[in-house]
XYZ file of C-alpha atoms in Angstrom:
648
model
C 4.486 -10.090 8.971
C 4.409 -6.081 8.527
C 8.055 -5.924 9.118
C 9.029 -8.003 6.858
C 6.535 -7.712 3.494
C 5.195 -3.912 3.900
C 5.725 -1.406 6.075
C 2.128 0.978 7.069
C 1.927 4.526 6.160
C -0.433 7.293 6.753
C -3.763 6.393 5.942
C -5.330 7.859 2.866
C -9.026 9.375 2.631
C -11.195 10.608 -0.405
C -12.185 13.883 0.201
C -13.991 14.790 -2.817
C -17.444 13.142 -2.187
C -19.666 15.676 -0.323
C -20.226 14.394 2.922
C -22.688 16.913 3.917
C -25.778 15.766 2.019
C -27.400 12.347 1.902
C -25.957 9.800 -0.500
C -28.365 10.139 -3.452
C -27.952 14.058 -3.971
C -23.287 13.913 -3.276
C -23.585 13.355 -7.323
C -25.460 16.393 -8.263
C -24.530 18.443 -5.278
C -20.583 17.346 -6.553
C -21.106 18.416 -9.764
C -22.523 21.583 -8.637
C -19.671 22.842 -6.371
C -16.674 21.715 -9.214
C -15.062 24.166 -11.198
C -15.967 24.617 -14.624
C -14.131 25.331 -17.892
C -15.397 28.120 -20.100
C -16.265 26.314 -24.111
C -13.892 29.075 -25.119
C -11.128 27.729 -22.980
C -11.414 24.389 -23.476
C -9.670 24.797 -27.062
C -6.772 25.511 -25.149
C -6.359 21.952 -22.916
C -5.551 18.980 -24.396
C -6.049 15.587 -22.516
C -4.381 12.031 -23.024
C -6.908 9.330 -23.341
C -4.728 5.893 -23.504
C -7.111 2.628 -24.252
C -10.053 3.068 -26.348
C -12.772 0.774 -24.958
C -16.166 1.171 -23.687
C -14.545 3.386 -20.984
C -11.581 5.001 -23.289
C -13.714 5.479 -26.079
C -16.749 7.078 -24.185
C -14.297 9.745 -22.596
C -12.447 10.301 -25.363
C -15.465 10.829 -27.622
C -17.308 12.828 -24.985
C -14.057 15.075 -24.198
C -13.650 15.741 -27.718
C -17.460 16.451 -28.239
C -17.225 19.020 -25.189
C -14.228 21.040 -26.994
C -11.354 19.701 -25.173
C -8.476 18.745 -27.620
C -7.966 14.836 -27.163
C -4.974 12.616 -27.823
C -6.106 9.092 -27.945
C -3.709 6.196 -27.888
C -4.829 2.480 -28.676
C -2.077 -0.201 -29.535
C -4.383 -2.343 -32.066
C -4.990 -1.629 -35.615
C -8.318 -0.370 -34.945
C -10.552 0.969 -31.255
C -12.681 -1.857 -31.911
C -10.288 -4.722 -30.983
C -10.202 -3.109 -27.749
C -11.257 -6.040 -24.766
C -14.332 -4.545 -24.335
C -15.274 -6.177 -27.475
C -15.352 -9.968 -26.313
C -18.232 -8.729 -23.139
C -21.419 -11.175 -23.640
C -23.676 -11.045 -21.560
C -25.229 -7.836 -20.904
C -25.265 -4.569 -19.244
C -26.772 -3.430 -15.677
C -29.594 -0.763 -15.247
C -32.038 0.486 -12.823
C -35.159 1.314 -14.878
C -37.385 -1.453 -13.422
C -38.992 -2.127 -16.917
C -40.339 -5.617 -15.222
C -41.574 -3.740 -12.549
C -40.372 -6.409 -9.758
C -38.849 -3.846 -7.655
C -35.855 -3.037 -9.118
C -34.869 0.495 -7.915
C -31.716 2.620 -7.915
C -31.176 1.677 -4.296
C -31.524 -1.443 -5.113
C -28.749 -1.527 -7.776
C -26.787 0.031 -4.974
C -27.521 -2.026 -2.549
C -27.047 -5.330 -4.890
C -23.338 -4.106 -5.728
C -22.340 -3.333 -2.335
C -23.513 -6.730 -0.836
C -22.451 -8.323 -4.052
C -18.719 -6.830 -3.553
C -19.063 -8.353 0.074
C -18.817 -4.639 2.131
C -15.439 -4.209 0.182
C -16.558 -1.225 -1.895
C -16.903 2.666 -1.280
C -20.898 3.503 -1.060
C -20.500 6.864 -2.190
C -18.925 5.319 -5.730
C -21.464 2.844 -5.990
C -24.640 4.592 -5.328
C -23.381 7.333 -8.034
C -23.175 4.239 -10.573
C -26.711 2.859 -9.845
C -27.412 6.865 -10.329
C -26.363 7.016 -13.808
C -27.012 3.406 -15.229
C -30.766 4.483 -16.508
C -29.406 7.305 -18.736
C -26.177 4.877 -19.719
C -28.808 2.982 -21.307
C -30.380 5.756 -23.234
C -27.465 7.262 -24.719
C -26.839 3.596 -26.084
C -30.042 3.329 -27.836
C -30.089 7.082 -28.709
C -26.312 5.636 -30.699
C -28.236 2.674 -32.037
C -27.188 -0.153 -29.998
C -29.563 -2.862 -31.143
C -30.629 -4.111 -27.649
C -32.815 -7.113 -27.758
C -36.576 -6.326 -27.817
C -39.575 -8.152 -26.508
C -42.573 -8.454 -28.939
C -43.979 -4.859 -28.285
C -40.850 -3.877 -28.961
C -39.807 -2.520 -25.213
C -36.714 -3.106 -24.586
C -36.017 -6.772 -23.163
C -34.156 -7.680 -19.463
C -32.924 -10.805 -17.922
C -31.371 -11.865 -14.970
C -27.793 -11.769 -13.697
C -25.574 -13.449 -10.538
C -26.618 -11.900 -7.466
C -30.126 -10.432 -8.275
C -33.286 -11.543 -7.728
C -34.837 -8.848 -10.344
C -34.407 -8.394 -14.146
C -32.282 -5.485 -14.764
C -30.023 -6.681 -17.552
C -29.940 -5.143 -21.152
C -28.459 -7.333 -23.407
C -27.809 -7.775 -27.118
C -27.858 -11.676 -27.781
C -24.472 -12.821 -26.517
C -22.784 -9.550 -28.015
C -23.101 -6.874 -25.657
C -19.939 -5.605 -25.200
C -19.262 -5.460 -29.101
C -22.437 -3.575 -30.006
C -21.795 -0.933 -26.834
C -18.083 -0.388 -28.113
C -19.339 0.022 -31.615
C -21.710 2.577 -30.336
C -18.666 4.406 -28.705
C -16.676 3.864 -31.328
C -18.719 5.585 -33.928
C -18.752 8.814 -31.238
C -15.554 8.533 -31.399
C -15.093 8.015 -34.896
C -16.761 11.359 -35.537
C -14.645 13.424 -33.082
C -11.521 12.381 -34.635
C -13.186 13.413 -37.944
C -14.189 16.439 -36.981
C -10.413 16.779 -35.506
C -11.035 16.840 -31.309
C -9.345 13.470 -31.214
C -6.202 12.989 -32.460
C -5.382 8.976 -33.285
C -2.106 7.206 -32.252
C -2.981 3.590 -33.193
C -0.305 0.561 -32.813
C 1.049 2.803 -29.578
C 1.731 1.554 -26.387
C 2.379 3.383 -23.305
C 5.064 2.846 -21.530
C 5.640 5.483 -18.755
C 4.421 8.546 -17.213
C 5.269 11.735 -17.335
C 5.341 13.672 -13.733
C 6.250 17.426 -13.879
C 6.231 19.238 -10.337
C 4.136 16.303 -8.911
C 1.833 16.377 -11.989
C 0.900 14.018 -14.684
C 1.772 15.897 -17.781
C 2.174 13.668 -20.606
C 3.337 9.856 -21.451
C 6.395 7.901 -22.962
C 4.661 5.764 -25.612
C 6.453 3.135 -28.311
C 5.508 3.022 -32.004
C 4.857 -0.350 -32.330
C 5.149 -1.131 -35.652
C 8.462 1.440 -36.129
C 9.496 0.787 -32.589
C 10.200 4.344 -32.517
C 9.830 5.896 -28.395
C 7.950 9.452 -28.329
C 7.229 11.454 -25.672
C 3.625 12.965 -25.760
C 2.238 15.926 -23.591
C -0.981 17.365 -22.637
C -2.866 18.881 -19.154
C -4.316 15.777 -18.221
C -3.874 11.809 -19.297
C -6.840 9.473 -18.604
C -5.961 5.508 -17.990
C -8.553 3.343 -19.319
C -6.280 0.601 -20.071
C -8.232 -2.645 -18.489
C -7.313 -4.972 -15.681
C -4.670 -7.321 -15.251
C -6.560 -10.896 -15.404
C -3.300 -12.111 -17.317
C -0.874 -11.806 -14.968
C -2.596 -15.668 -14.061
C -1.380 -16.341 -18.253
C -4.046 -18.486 -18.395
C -7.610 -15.909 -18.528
C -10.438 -14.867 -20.668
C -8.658 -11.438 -21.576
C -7.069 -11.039 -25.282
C -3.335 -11.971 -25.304
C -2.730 -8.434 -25.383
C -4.020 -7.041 -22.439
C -1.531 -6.269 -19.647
C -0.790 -4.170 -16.815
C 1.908 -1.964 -17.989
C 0.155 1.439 -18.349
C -1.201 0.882 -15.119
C 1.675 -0.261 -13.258
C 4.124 2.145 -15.044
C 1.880 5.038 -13.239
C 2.130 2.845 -9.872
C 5.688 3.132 -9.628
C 5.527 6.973 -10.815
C 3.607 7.476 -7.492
C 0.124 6.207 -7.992
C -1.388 4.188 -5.365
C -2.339 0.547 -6.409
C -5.196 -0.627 -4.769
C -6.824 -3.991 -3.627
C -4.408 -5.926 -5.439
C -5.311 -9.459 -4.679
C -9.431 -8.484 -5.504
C -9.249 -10.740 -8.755
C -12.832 -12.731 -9.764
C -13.161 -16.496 -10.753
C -16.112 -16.340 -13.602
C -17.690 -19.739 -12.879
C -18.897 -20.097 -16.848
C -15.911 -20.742 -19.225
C -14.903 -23.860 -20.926
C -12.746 -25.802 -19.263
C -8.592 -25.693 -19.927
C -8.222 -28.529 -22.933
C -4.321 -28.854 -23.133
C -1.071 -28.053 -21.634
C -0.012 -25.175 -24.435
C -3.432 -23.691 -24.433
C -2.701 -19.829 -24.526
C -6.177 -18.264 -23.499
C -9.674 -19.074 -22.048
C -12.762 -18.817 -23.632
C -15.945 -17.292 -21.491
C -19.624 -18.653 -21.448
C -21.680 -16.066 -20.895
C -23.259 -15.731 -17.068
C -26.922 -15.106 -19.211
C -26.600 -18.628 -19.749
C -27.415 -19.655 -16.092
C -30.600 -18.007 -16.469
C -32.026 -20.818 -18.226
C -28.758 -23.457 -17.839
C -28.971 -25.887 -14.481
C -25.677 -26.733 -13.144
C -24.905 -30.021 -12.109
C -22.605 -33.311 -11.079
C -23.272 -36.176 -10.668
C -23.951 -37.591 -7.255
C -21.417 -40.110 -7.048
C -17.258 -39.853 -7.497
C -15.949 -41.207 -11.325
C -19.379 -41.565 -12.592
C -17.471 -41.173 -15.895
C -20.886 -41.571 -17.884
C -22.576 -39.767 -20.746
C -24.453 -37.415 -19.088
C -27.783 -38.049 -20.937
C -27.595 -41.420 -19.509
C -27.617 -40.417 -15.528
C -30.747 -40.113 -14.239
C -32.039 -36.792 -12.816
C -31.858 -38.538 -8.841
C -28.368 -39.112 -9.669
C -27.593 -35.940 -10.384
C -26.948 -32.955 -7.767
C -28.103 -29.994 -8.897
C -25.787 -28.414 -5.807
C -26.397 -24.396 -6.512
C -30.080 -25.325 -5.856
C -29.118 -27.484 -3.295
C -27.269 -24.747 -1.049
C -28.537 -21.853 -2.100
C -32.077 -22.503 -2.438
C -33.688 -18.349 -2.798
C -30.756 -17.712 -5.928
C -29.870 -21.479 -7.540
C -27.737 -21.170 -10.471
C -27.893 -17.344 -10.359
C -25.679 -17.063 -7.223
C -22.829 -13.990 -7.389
C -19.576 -15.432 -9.199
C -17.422 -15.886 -6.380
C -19.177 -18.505 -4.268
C -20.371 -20.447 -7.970
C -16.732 -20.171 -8.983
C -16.266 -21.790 -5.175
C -18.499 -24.282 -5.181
C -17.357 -25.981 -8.731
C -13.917 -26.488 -7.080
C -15.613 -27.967 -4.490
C -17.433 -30.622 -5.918
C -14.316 -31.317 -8.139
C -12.133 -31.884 -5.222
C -14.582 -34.250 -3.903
C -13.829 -36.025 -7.383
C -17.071 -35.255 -8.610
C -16.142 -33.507 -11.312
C -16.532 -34.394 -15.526
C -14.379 -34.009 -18.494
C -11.144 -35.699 -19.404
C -9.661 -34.207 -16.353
C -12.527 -33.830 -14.073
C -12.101 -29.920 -13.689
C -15.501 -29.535 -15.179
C -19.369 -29.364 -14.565
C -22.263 -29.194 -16.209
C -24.423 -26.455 -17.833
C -27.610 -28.213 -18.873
C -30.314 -26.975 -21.125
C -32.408 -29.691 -21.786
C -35.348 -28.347 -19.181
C -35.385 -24.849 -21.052
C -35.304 -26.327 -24.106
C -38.221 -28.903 -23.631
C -40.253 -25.944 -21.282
C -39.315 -23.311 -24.380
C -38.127 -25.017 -27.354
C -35.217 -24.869 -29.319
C -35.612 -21.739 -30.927
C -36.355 -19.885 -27.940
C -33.302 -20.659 -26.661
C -31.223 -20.633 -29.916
C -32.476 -16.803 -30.034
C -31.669 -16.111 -26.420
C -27.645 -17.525 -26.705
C -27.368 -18.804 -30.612
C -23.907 -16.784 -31.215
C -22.972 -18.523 -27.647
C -23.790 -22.405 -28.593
C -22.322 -21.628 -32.019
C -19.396 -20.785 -30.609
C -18.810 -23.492 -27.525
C -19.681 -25.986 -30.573
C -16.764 -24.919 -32.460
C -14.563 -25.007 -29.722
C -15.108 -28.287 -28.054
C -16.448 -29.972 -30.776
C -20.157 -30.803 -28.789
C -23.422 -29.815 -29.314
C -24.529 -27.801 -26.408
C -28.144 -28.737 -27.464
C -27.771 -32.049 -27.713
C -25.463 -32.459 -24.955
C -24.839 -30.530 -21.912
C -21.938 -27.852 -21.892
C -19.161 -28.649 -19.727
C -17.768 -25.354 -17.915
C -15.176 -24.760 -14.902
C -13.867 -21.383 -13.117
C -11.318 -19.087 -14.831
C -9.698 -16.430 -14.280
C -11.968 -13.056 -15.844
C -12.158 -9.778 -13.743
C -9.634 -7.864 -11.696
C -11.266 -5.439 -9.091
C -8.552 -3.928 -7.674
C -6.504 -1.305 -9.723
C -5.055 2.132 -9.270
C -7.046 4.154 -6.201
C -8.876 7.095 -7.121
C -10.960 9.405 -5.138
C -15.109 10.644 -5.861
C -13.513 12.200 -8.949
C -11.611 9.333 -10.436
C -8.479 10.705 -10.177
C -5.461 9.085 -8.492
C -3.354 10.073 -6.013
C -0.737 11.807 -8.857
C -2.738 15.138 -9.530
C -4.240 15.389 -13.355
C -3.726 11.136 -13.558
C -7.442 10.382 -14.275
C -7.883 6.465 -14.345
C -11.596 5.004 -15.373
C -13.341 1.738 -15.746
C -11.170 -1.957 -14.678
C -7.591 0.058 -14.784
C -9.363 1.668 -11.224
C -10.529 0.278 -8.076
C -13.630 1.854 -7.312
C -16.829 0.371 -7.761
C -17.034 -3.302 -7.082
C -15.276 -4.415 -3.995
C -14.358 -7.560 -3.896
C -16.379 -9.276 -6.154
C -17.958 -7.695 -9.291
C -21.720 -8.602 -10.625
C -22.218 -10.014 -13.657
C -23.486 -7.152 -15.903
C -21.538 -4.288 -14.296
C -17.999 -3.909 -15.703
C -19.527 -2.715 -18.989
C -21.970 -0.340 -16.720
C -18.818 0.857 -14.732
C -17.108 1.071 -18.219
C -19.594 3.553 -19.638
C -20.522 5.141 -16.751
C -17.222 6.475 -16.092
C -16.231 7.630 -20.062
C -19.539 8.882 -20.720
C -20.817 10.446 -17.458
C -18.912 10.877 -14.828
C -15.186 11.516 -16.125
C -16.154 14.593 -18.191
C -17.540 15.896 -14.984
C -15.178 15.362 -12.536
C -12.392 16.706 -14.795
C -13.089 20.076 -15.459
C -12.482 20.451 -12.024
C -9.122 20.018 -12.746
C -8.511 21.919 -16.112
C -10.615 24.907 -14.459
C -6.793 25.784 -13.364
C -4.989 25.405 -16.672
C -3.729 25.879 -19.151
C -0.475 24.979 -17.082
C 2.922 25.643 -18.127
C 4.090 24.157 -21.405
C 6.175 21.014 -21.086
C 8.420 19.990 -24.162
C 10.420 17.224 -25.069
C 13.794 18.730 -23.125
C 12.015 18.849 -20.170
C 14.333 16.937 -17.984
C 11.407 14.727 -16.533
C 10.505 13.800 -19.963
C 14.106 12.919 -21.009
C 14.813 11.058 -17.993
C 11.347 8.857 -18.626
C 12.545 8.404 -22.124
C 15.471 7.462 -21.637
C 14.338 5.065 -18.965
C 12.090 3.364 -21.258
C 14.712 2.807 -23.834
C 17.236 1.754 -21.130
C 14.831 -1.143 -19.925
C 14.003 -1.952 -23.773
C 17.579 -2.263 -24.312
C 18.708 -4.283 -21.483
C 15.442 -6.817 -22.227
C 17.267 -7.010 -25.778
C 20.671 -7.830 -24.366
C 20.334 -10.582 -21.947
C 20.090 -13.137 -24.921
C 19.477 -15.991 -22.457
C 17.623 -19.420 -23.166
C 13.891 -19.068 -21.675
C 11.284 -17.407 -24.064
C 9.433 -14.645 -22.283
C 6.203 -16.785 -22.921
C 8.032 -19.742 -20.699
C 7.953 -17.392 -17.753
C 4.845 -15.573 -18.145
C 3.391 -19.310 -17.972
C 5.023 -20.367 -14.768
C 4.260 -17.362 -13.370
C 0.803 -17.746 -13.917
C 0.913 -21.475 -13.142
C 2.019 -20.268 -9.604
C -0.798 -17.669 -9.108
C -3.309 -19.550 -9.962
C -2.322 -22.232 -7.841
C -0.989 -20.524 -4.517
C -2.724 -17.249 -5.343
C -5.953 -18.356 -6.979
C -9.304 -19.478 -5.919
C -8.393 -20.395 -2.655
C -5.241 -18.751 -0.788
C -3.470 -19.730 2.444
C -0.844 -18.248 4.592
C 0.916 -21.653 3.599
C 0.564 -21.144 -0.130
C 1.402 -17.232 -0.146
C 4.259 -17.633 1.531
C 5.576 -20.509 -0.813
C 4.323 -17.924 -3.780
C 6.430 -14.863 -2.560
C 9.493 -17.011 -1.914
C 9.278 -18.280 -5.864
C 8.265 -15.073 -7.539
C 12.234 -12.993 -6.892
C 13.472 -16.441 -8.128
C 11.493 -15.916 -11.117
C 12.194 -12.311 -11.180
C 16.032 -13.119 -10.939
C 16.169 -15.522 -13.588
C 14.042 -13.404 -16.152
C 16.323 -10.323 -15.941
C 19.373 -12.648 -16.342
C 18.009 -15.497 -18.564
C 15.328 -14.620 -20.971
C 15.896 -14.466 -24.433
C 13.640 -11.799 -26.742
C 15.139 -11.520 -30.021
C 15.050 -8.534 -33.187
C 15.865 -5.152 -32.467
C 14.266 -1.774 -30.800
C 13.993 0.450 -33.978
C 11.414 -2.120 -35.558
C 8.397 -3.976 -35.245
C 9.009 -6.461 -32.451
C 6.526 -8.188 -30.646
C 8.398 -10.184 -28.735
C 10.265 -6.843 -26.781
C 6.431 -5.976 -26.414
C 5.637 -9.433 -24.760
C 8.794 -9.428 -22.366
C 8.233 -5.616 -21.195
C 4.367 -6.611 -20.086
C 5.777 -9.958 -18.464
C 8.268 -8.025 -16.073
C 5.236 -5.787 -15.621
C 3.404 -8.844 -14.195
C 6.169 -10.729 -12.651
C 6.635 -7.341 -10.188
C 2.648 -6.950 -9.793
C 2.177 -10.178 -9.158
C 4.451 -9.718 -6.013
C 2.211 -7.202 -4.628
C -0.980 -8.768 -5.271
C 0.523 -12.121 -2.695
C 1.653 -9.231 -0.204
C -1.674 -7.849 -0.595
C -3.030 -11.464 0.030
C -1.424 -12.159 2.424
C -1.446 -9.014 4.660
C -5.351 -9.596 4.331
C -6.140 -12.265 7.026
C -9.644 -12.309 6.111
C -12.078 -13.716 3.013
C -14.004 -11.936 1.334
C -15.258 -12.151 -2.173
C -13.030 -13.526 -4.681
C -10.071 -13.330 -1.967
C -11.015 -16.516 0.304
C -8.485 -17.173 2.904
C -8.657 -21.151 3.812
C -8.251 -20.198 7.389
C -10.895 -17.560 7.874
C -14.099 -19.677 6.372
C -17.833 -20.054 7.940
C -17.900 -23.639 9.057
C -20.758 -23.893 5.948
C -17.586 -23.274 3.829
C -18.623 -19.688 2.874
C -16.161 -16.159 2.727
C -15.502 -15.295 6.766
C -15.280 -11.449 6.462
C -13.105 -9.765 9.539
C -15.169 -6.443 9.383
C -12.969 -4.960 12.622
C -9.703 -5.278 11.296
C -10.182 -5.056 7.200
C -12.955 -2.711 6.778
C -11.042 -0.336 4.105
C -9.034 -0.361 0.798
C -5.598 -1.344 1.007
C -3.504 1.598 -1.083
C 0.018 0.689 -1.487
C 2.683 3.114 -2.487
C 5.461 1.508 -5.115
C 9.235 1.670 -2.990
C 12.589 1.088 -5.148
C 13.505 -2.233 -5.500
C 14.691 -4.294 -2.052
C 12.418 -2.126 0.215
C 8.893 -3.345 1.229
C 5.914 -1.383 -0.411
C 3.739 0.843 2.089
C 0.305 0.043 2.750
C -2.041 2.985 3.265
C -5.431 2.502 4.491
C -8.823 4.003 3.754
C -11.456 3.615 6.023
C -14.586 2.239 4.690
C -17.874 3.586 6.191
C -21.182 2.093 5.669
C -23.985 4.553 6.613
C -26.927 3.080 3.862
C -26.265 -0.525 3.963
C -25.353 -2.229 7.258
C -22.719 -4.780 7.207
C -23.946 -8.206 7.362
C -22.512 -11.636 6.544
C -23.395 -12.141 2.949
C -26.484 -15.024 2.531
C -27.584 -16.140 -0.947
C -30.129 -18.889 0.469
């Protein structure tokens, strides 16, 4: 299989972490030994900050606020549209407010198990680290957490936990924390640290004598390309859920940024980590364009359930509670409905295979609140998830207190993205990449609660640490628009903009970015096989052949034109969605989100191979018709032991 998909080159290690002290002073003791920038001199660096959500906007904000001069690039009208926005269900912290044993190692030790022994302990233990003071910058802002009586701060329960350590505000989270970054934000570009670029896109990096230096970036509304320069650029551009079309990301989010950088030199890493959320209302029709999420807080108090017997086709209120199987309880008896997202996500395909499922389609199961609301009362639970049942009401037309939610797995999360070492910076020197555009923190699966915890904690804390590291050796030498790297990555970008524009085929862009992600999600979805890889990578050049030579994106390049904008992110995906089936593929194990069909417990559950995939899987971008290069980093586990993941 190596000759033909990839070839394997040297392995790759990060050498930033400080291996010489225990795990829970490498932060501090890291932070001690970096370089730092005088106040004086940091008027004198300027830094590219492109995406502006929880993990953008933190950096940016905080980089600004510390003297640096920022650029920041969003392509909405406004930093609050950013994805960030549409996060529900809360954010993880190890404070131990219910005093039930929560603990920093803990948190630690919750994400490495929970990311099934895929993850770098070093990255994670910093996180658990700096969650407690995430939280009290947020409040400091005026995030309006939700409050018990006394007016303490509340905490509920997420996947994968048997503590409490979830701060939440109703089913808004993720809005409230970006409008708390937003407003530092707001006040750095007022104060004129930040520079705004909104309606901008990325489009490729700029690499001067092996550095990042600056990027190519289109005017979306003018459709004018710029070139834009600084010491340092910062990714924080998201994941790339929608190369599957079908996901609970905006429309908008994409991979380009990301990828652009990948085939500039940056290793992409873990490609085929991508998480099932096991809450989200089931797909309702054959155009349907997006996803909508259900909040994991709701299977704190929601019971999930089938019913016992295949085509029992009725109203749920009608089957009696011993024909119903409860089967989260059933299997996993110590976590029930609070199991980590991958094996939920699992185990609701399973019991629709068996033909078990509801809905129109049977790819659905139940989310059932009529215990909590009889043990709590209605408005218990309309204050716990109101915004939530308000908005699965308008959607499906159903009263989720009347009648039980229906919900099935879709596509959410992507944990792989570009590799970075200790200081988040990728394998292109002064290419900083933070929260889901980077690999780091969550293995193979992610926790419920801890993107918008990675999020923060890399924009607010640990990015405007790790960075002056950097910058302690600049100002470098000025780059300008004659540079000849930044006219040949200009002129690149216009090139491929102007070829897109040319074809004038018969497919619409949209046409292929929906078989393509018809085909991922079935051969490269919940469950992958040698069988159904194979059959993927054989389609995907077909696809890629017949886009370049048959799609059809009309207007012009000197204007506002989103369907250019749609077609450059869909040849984006089409090439990354290659990789992540090599990736896949070359992975003969499961783990997480990536089960393998042929490497299973005979219980049905994720069959890690710990001696021959124990480490990230970097792989270096190779011109078109050679096989990409897989570098490996060795993962070590000296704090928690490998074990086969139990939830029972």
């Amino acid at each position: 299989m190596a000759l033909e998909l990839f070839t394997v080159g040297a392995p790759i290690a990060d050498t930033k972490a400080p291996m010489d002290v225990p795990i829970g002073e490498r932060w501090s003791e890291r932070r001690f030994r970096a370089k730092l920038v005088n106040p004086a001199n940091r008027r004198k660096l300027t830094v590219i900050v492109v995406g502006t959500g929880l993990a953008g906007g933190a950096a940016a904000a905080t980089l600004g606020e510390a003297g640096y001069k920022v650029k920041s690039f969003w392509y909405q009208d406004s930093p609050r549209r950013a994805h960030s926005v549409a996060a529900q269900g809360g954010i993880n912290a190890a404070k131990n407010y219910r005093n039930d044993g929560d603990s920093v190692h803990r948190l630690f030790y919750d994400t490495v198990k929970g990311g099934d022994f895929r993850a770098r302990e070093n990255n994670v233990h910093r996180l658990a680290e700096v969650s407690a003071a995430i939280i009290d910058q947020c409040v400091a802002q005026g995030v309006p957490f939700a409050r018990e009586y006394g007016g303490l701060l509340d905490n509920r329960s997420f996947g994968g936990t048997q503590v409490s350590r979830t701060f939440y505000a109703r089913g808004q989270t993720g809005q409230q924390l970006l409008y708390g970054a937003y407003q530092a934000l707001e006040r750095q570009m007022a104060a004129g640290s930040v520079e705004q670029f909104a309606r901008t896109e990325m489009l490729d990096l700029i690499v001067v004598d092996g550095k990042a230096r600056g990027i190519v970036a289109r005017n979306l509304i003018t459709g004018e390309i710029s070139t834009h320069f600084a010491d340092a650029v910062v990714l924080a551009t998201g994941g790339y859920s929608n190369v599957f079309y079908l996901s609970t990301n905006a429309k908008g989010s994409n991979a380009t940024a990301i990828w652009r950088a990948h085939k500039r030199g940056a290793l992409f890493a873990n490609p085929c980590y991508t998480q099932i959320h096991p809450t989200c209302i089931p797909v309702h029709g054959e155009y349907q364009s997006k996803l909508t999420l259900m909040s994991e807080s709701l299977r704190n108090d929601g019971r999930v359930w089938v019913p016992k017997e295949r085509g029992d086709t009725r109203d749920p209120r009608e089957i009696p509670e011993d024909e119903r199987d409860y089967y989260l309880e059933r299997i996993y008896p110590s976590f029930g409905n609070l199991v980590p997202r991958d094996i939920a996500s699992r185990q609701a395909k399973n019991v629709c295979d068996e033909g078990r499922g509801v809905g129109p389609n049977g790819l659905g199961v139940y989310l059932d609140f009529a215990e909590a609301t009889e043990r709590l009362g209605r408005p218990a639970i309309e204050a716990k998830y109101g915004n939530l049942f308000d908005m699965y009401a308008q959607i499906t037309g159903e009263d989720p207190y009347e009648v039980p939610m229906r919900i099935y797995p879709a596509v959410h999360y992507t944990m792989g993205g570009l590799w970075v070492d200790y200081d988040l910076q990728s394998t292109i020197p002064g290419l900083f990449v933070i929260g889901e555009a980077n690999f780091s923190d969550h293995g193979a699966n992610r926790l419920g609660a801890s993107a918008l915890m990675q999020g923060l904690a890399d924009g607010y804390f640990v990015l405007p640490n790790t960075i002056n590291d950097y910058l302690a050796a600049g100002p470098f030498e000025k780059v300008d628009p004659q540079h000849p790297a930044a006219v040949e990555a200009l002129e690149g970008v216009r090139a491929q903009s102007e070829r897109l524009l040319s074809i004038n085929g018969t497919r619409t862009t949209a046409s292929f970015h929906r078989e393509l992600g018809r085909l991922m999600f079935d051969l490269c979805g919940m469950e992958r096989s040698e069988e159904s890889l194979r059959k993927a990578l054989d389609r995907i050049p077909e696809i890629r052949q017949e886009f370049w030579t048959n799609v059809k994106v009309p207007g012009e390049l000197g204007r506002f034109n989103q369907s250019l904008e749609h077609a450059g992110r869909v040849a984006d995906f089409i090439e990354l969605a290659e990789l992540m089936c090599v990736d896949a593929l070359h992975r003969n194990e499961s783990c997480g989100g990536h089960f393998r069909a042929e490497s299973q417990t005979p219980e049905g559950e994720a069959l890690r191979d710990d001696e021959n995939y124990a480490y990230v899987a970097a792989w270096e971008w190779t011109p078109e018709g050679a096989p990409p290069v897989l570098h490996k980093e060795a993962l070590e586990f000296e704090y928690v032991h490998l074990a086969q993941r139990s939830y029972k």
